[in-house]
Coordinates of C-alpha atoms and ligand atoms in Angstrom, one line a residue:
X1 CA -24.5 7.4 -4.9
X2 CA -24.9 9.5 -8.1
X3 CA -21.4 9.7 -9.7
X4 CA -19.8 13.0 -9.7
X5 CA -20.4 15.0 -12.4
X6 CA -17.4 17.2 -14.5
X7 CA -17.7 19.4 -17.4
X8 CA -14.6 19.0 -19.9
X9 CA -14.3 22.0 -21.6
X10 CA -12.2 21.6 -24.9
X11 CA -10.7 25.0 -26.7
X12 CA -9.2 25.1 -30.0
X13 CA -5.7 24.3 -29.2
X14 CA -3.4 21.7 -31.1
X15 CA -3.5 19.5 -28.0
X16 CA -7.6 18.9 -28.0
X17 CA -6.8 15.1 -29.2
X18 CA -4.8 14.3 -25.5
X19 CA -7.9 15.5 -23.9
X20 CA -9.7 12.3 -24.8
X21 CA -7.4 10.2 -23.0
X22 CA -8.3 12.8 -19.8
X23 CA -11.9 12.7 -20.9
X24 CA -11.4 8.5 -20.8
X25 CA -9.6 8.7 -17.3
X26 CA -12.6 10.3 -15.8
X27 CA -15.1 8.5 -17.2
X28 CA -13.5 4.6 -16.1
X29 CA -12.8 6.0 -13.1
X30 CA -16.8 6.6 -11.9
X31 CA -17.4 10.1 -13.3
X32 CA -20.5 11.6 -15.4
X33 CA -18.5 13.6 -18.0
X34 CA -20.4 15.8 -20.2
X35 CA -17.7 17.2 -22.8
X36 CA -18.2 21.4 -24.1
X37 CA -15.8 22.0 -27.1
X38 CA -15.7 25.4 -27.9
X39 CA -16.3 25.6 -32.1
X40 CA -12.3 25.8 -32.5
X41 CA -12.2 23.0 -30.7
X42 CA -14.3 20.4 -33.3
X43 CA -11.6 22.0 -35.9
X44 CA -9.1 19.2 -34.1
X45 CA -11.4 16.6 -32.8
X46 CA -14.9 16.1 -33.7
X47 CA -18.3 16.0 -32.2
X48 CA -19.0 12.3 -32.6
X49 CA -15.9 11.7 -30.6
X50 CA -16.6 13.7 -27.7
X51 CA -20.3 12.2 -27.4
X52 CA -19.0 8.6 -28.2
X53 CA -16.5 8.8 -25.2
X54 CA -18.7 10.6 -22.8
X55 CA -22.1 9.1 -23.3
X56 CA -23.2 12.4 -23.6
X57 CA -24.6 15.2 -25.6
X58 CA -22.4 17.5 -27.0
X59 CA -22.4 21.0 -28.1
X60 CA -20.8 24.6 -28.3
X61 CA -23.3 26.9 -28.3
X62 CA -26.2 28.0 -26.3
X63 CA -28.8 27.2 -28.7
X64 CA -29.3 23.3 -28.4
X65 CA -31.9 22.1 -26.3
X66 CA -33.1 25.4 -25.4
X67 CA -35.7 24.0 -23.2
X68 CA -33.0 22.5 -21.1
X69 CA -31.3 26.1 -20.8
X70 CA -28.0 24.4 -20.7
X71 CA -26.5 27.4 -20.4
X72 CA -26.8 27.5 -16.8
X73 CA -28.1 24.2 -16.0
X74 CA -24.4 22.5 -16.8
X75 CA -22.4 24.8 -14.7
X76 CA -24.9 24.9 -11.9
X77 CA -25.0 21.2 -11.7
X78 CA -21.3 20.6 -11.8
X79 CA -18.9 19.2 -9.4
X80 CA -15.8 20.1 -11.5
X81 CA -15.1 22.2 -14.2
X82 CA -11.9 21.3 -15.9
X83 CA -10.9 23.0 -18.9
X84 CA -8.1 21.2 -20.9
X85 CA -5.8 22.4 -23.3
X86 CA -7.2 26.0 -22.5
X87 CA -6.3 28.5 -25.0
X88 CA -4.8 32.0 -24.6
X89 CA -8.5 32.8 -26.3
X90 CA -10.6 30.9 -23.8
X91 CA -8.5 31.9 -20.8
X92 CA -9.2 35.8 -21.9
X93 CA -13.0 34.8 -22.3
X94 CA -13.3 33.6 -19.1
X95 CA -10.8 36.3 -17.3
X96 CA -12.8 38.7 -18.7
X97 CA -16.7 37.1 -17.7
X98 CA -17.3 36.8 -22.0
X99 CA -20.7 34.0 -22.6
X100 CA -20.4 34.1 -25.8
X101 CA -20.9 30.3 -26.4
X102 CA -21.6 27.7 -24.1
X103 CA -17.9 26.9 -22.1
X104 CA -17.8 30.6 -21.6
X105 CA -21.8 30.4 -20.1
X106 CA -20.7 27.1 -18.6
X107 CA -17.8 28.7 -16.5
X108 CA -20.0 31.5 -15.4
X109 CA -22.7 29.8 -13.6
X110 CA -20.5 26.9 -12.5
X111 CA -20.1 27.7 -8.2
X112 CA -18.0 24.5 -8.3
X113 CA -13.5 24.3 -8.3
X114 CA -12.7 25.0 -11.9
X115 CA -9.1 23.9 -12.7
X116 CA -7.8 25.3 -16.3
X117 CA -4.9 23.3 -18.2
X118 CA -3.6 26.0 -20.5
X119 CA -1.5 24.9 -23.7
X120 CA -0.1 26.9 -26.4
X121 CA 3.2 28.5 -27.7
X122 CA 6.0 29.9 -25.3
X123 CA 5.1 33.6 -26.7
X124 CA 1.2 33.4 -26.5
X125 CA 1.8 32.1 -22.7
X126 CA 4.4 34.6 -21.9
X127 CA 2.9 37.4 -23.1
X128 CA 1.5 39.9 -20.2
X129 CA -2.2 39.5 -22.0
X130 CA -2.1 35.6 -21.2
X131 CA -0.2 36.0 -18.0
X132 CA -2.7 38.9 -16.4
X133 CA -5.8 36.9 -17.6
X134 CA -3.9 33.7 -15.5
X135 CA -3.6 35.6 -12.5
X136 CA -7.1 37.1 -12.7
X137 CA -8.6 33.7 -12.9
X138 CA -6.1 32.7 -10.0
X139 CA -7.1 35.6 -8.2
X140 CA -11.0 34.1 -8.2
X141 CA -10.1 31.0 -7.1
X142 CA -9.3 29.0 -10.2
X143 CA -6.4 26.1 -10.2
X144 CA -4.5 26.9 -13.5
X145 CA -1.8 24.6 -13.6
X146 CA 1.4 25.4 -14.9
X147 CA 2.5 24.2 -18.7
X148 CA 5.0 21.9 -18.9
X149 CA 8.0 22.6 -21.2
X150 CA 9.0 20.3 -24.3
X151 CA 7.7 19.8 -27.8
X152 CA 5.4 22.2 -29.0
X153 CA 3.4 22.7 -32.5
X154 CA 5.6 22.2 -35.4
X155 CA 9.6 22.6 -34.6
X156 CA 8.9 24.9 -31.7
X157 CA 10.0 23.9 -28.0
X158 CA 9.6 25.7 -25.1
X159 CA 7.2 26.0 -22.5
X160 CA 3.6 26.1 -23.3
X161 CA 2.8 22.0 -23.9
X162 CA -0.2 20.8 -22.4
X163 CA 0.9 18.5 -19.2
X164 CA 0.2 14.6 -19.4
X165 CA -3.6 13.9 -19.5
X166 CA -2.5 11.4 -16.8
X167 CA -1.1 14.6 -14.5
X168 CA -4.2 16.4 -15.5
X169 CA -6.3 13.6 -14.2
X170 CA -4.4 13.7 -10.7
X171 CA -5.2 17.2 -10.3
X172 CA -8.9 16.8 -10.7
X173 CA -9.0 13.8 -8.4
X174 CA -7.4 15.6 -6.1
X175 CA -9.7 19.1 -6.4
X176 CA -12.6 16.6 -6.4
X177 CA -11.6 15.3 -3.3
X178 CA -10.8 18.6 -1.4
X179 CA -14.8 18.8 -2.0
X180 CA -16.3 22.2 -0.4
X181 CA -13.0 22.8 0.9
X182 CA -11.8 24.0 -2.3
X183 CA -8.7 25.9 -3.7
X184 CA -7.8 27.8 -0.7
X185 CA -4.4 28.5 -2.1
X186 CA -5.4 29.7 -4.8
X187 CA -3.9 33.6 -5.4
X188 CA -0.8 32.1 -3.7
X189 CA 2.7 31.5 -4.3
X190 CA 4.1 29.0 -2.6
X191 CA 7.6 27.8 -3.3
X192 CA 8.6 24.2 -2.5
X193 CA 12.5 22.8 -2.1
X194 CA 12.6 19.3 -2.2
X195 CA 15.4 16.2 -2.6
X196 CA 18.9 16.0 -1.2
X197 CA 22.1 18.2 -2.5
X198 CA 24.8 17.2 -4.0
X199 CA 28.4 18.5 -3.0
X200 CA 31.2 17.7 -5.8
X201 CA 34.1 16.6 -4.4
X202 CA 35.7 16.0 -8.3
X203 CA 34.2 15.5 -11.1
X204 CA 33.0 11.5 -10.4
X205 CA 32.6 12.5 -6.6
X206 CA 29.9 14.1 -4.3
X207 CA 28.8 14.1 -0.8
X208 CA 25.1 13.7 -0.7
X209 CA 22.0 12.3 1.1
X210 CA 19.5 10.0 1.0
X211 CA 16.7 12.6 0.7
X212 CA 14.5 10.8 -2.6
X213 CA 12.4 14.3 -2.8
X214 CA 9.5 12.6 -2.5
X215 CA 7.8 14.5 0.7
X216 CA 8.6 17.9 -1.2
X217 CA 6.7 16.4 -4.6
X218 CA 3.7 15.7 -2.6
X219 CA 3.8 19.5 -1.0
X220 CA 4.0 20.7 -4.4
X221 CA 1.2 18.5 -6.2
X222 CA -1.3 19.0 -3.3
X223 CA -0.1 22.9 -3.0
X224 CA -1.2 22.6 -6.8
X225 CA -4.3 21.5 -6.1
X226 CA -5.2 23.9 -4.3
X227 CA -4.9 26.3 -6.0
X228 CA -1.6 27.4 -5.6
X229 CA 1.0 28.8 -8.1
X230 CA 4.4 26.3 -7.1
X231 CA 7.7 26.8 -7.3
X232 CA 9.6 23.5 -6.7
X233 CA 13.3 23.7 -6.3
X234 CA 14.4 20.0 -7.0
X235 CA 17.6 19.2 -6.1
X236 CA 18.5 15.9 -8.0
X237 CA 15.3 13.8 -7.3
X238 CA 15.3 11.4 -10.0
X239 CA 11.1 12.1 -10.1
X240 CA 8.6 13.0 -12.8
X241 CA 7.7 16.6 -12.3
X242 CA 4.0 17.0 -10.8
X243 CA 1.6 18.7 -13.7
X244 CA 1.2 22.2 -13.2
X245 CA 4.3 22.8 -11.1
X246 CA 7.2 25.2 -11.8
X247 CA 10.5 23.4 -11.3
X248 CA 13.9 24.6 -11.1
X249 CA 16.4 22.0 -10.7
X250 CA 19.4 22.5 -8.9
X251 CA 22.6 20.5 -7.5
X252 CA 24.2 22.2 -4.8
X253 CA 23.1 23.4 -1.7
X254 CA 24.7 27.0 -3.0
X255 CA 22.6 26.3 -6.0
X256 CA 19.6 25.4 -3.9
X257 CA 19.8 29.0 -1.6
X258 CA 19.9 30.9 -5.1
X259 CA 16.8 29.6 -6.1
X260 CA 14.9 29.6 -3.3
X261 CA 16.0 33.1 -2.5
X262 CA 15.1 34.0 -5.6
X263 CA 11.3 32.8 -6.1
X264 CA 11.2 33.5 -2.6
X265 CA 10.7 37.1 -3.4
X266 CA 7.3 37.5 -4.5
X267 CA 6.4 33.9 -2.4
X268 CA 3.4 33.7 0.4
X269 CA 5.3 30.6 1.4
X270 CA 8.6 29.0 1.6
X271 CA 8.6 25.1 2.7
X272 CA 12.1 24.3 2.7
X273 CA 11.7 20.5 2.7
X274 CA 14.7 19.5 0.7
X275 CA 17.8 17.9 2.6
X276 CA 20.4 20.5 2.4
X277 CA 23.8 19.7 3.0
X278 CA 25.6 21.7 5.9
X279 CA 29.1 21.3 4.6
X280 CA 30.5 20.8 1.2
X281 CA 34.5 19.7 0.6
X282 CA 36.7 22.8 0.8
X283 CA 38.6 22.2 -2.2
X284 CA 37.4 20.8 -5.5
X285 CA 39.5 18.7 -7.6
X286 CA 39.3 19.6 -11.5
X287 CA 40.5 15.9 -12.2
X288 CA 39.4 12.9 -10.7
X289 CA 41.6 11.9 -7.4
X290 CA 43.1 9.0 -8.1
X291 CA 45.0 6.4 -5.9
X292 CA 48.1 6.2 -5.2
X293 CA 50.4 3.1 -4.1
X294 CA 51.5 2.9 -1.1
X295 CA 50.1 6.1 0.0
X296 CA 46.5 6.7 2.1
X297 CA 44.5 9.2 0.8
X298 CA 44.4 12.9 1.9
X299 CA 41.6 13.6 4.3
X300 CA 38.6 15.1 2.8
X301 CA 38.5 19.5 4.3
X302 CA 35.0 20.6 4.9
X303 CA 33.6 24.0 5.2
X304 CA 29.9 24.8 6.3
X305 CA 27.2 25.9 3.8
X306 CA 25.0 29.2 3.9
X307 CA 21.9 28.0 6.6
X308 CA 19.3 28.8 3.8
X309 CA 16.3 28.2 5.8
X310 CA 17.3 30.4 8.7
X311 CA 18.9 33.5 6.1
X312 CA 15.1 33.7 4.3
X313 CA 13.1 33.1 7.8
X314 CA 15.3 35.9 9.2
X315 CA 15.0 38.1 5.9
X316 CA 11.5 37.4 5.2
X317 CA 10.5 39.2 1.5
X318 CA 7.1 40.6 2.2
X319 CA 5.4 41.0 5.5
X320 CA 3.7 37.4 6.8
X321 CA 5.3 35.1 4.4
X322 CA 5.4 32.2 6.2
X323 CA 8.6 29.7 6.3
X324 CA 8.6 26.0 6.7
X325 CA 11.3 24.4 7.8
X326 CA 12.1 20.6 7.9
X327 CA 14.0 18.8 10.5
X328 CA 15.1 14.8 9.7
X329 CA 16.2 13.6 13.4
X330 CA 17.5 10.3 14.3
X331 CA 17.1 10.9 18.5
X332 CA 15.8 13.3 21.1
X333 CA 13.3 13.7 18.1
X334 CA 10.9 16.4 19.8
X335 CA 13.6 18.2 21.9
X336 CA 15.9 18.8 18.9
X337 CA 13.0 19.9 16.6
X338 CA 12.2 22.9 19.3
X339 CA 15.4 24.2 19.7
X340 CA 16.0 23.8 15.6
X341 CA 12.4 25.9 15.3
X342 CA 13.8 28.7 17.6
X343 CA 17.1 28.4 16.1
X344 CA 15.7 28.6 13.0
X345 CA 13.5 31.4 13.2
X346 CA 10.6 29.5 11.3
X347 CA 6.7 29.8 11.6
X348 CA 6.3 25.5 11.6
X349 CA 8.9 22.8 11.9
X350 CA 8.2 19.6 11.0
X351 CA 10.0 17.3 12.8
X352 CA 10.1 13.7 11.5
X353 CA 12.5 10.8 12.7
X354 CA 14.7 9.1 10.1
X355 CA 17.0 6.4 9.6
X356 CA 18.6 4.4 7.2
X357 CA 15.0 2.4 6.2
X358 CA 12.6 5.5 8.1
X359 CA 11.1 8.1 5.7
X360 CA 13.6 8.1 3.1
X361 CA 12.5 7.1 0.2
X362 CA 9.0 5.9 1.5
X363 CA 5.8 6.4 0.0
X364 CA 4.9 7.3 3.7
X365 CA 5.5 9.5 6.7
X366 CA 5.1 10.1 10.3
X367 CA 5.8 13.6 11.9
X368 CA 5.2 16.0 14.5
X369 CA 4.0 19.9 12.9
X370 CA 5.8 22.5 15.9
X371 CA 4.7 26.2 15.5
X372 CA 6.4 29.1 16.9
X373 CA 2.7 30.0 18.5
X374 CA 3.8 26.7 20.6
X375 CA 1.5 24.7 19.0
X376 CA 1.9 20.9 17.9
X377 CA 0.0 18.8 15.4
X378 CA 0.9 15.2 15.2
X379 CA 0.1 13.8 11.6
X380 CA -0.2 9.7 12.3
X381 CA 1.5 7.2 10.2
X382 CA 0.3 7.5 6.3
X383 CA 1.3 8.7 3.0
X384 CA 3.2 11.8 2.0
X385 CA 0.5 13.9 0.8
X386 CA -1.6 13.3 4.2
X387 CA 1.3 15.1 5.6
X388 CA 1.9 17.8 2.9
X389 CA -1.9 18.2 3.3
X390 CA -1.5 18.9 7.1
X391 CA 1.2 21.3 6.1
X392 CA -1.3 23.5 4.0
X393 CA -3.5 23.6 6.5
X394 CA -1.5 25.4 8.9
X395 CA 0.3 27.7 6.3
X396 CA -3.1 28.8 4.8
X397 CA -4.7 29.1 8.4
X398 CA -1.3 31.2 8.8
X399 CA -1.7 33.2 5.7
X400 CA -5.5 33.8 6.2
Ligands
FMN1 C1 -3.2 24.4 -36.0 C2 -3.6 25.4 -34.9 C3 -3.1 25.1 -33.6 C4 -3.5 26.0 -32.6 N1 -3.0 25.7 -31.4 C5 -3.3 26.6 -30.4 C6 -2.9 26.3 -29.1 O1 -2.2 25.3 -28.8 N2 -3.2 27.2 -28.1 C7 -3.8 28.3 -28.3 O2 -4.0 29.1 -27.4 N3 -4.3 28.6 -29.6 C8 -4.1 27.8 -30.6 N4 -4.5 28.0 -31.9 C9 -5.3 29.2 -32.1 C10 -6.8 29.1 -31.6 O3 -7.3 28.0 -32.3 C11 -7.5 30.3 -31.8 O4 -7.0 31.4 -31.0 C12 -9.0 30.1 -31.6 O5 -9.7 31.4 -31.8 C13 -9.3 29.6 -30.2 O6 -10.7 29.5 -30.0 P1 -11.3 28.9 -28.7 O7 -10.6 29.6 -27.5 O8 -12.7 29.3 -28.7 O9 -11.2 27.5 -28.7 C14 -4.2 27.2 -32.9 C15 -4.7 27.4 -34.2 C16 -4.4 26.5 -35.2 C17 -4.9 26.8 -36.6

């Protein structure tokens, strides 16, 4: 089988030099890699590089090997356009259809996914200029992956840093492996809760879950990949956070509601997969309680929490967002999970049976997908992003 073939593009951004460890992931890993720098680009790391690592020709313009007609041959013979860092300059080019060298011809004729991996500072990103041209290019159908926030040129931190070329590589495995399918989320918001709350009881103290967040990172990596822009509320999951992903860590379950509710606001999707706690203590101590001789300790006052996934399914924030819930049963698995959708007020449910060595934590999962339409897809035994896959399918079947 002919090895699949991707076009790194390279813009002129400080982080160029990370994109040879990308452009070395792709090539061990079985693909044909034919680098396009963009002439800021060779400013950071040179042509002999780029041709060295690939095994292939390099150039930025149009005019080399004319005969060839690169300019469209490259992007028409593509199976994966990935352009990493991506500059504020490139990401205008290409939001605005420019061909004025040969990324900018490449990303024209290419018919293939496209995933951009912009990097640059926290103003250039932020600025409505950058953040239009991002939504235009989500708007076609482009994957443009979220910064990540941390160390940027010179003393500067903030959000803007190109994710790991490790992340970036995960992305365009996954795109690759979508295959015609594509980026059907792409144009979407989707926001993601994931991990178990904590409620403080003093300062040492807390009453929590065993929710390890795991299920909720793979919704969010594979929403990612397809396409999706991601909100993931992360309450305390002692993960990595997935490349291109927003996320807003919380503690509480009264933290949690806030943040969902609001990046719920402008969301096509809400999957509330996160373990949210339905009571916290009714009294916080300000020191820690300590023991006392002789004496038994006082009994531990609860009061319920807000039901976050009912209060945004019943106050949806634009017409046809679609909700998620989660329900982690340990009995009557299929009967509790229909009254809980009903209850709930939900479009899906997914009902998955836990216990003390089931789910939590796992690297896999087994579950049942109930729809309000009465529907039911069962999603055998396998890993987390087989089911967060599933998921997708029904939300964007939903949102279609
Ligand atoms: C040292 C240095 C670092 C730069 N880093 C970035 C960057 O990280 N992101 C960005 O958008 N522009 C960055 N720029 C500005 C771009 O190089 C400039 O906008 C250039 O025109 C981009 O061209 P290109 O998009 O064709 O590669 C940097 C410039 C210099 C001199």
């Amino acid at each position: 089988m002919d090895k699949p073939k991707v076009v790194l593009g390279v813009s002129g951004g400080i982080a160029a030099y990370k994109a040879c460890e990308l452009l070395r992931r792709l090539t061990e890993s079985g693909h044909d890699v034919r680098v396009v720098p963009t002439a800021s680009a060779l400013h950071f790391v040179g042509a002999a590089t780029w041709s060295a690592l690939s095994g292939n020709p390099v150039s930025t313009e149009v005019w080399d090997d004319v005969h060839e007609v690169p300019h469209v041959r490259i992007g028409q013979q593509a199976d994966l356009v990935v352009v990493a860092p991506a500059t504020a300059d490139t990401l205008a080019r290409a939001a605005h259809g420019l061909a004025d060298d040969l990324l900018t011809n490449t990303l024209l004729t290419a018919r293939c996914p496209v995933v951009f991996a912009p990097a640059m500072h926290t103003e250039m990103w932020e600025h409505p200029a950058t953040q239009d041209n991002v939504a235009t290019l989500r708007a076609r159908g482009a994957v443009v992956v979220e910064p990540a926030v941390g160390r940027l040129t010179g003393v500067d931190t903030g959000k803007g840093r190109l994710p790991d070329p490790a992340e970036i590589f995960e992305v365009c495995r996954r795109v690759l492996a979508r295959g015609t399918a594509g980026p059907d989320l792409a144009g979407r918001h989707v926001v993601v809760s994931a991990g178990g709350t904590r409620e403080p009881l003093d300062p040492v103290r807390f009453l929590g879950n065993r929710s390890s967040g795991k299920q909720g990172y793979a919704l969010a990596r594979t929403a990612a990949a397809r396409g999706a822009r991601v909100t993931l509320v992360a309450a305390n999951a002692a993960l990595p956070d997935p490349a291109g992903v927003d996320v807003v860590p919380v503690g509480t379950a009264l933290e949690l509601r806030e943040a969902v509710i609001r990046a719920a606001a402008d969301a096509d999707a809400v999957v509330m997969a996160a373990a949210v706690a339905d009571f916290r203590p009714a009294a916080y101590a300000a020191g820690k309680i300590k023991k006392k001789d002789g004496q038994e300790p006082e009994p531990v006052a609860l009061v319920r929490n807000p039901d976050v996934l009912a209060e945004i399914a019943a106050g949806r924030a634009r017409p046809g967002q679609v909700i998620v819930g989660f329900a982690a049963e340990t009995d009557d698995v299929l009967a509790n999970g229909r009254a809980k959708l009903k209850r709930k007020g939900c479009d899906l449910l997914v009902v998955n049976e836990v216990g003390e060595r089931r789910t939590f934590g796992s690297e896999e999962n087994e579950a049942v997908v109930l729809g309000a339409d009465g529907s039911e897809t069962p999603v055998p035994h396998g890993p987390k992003e087989a089911l967060a896959d599933t998921v997708w399918d029904l939300v964007a079947g939903r949102l279609a």
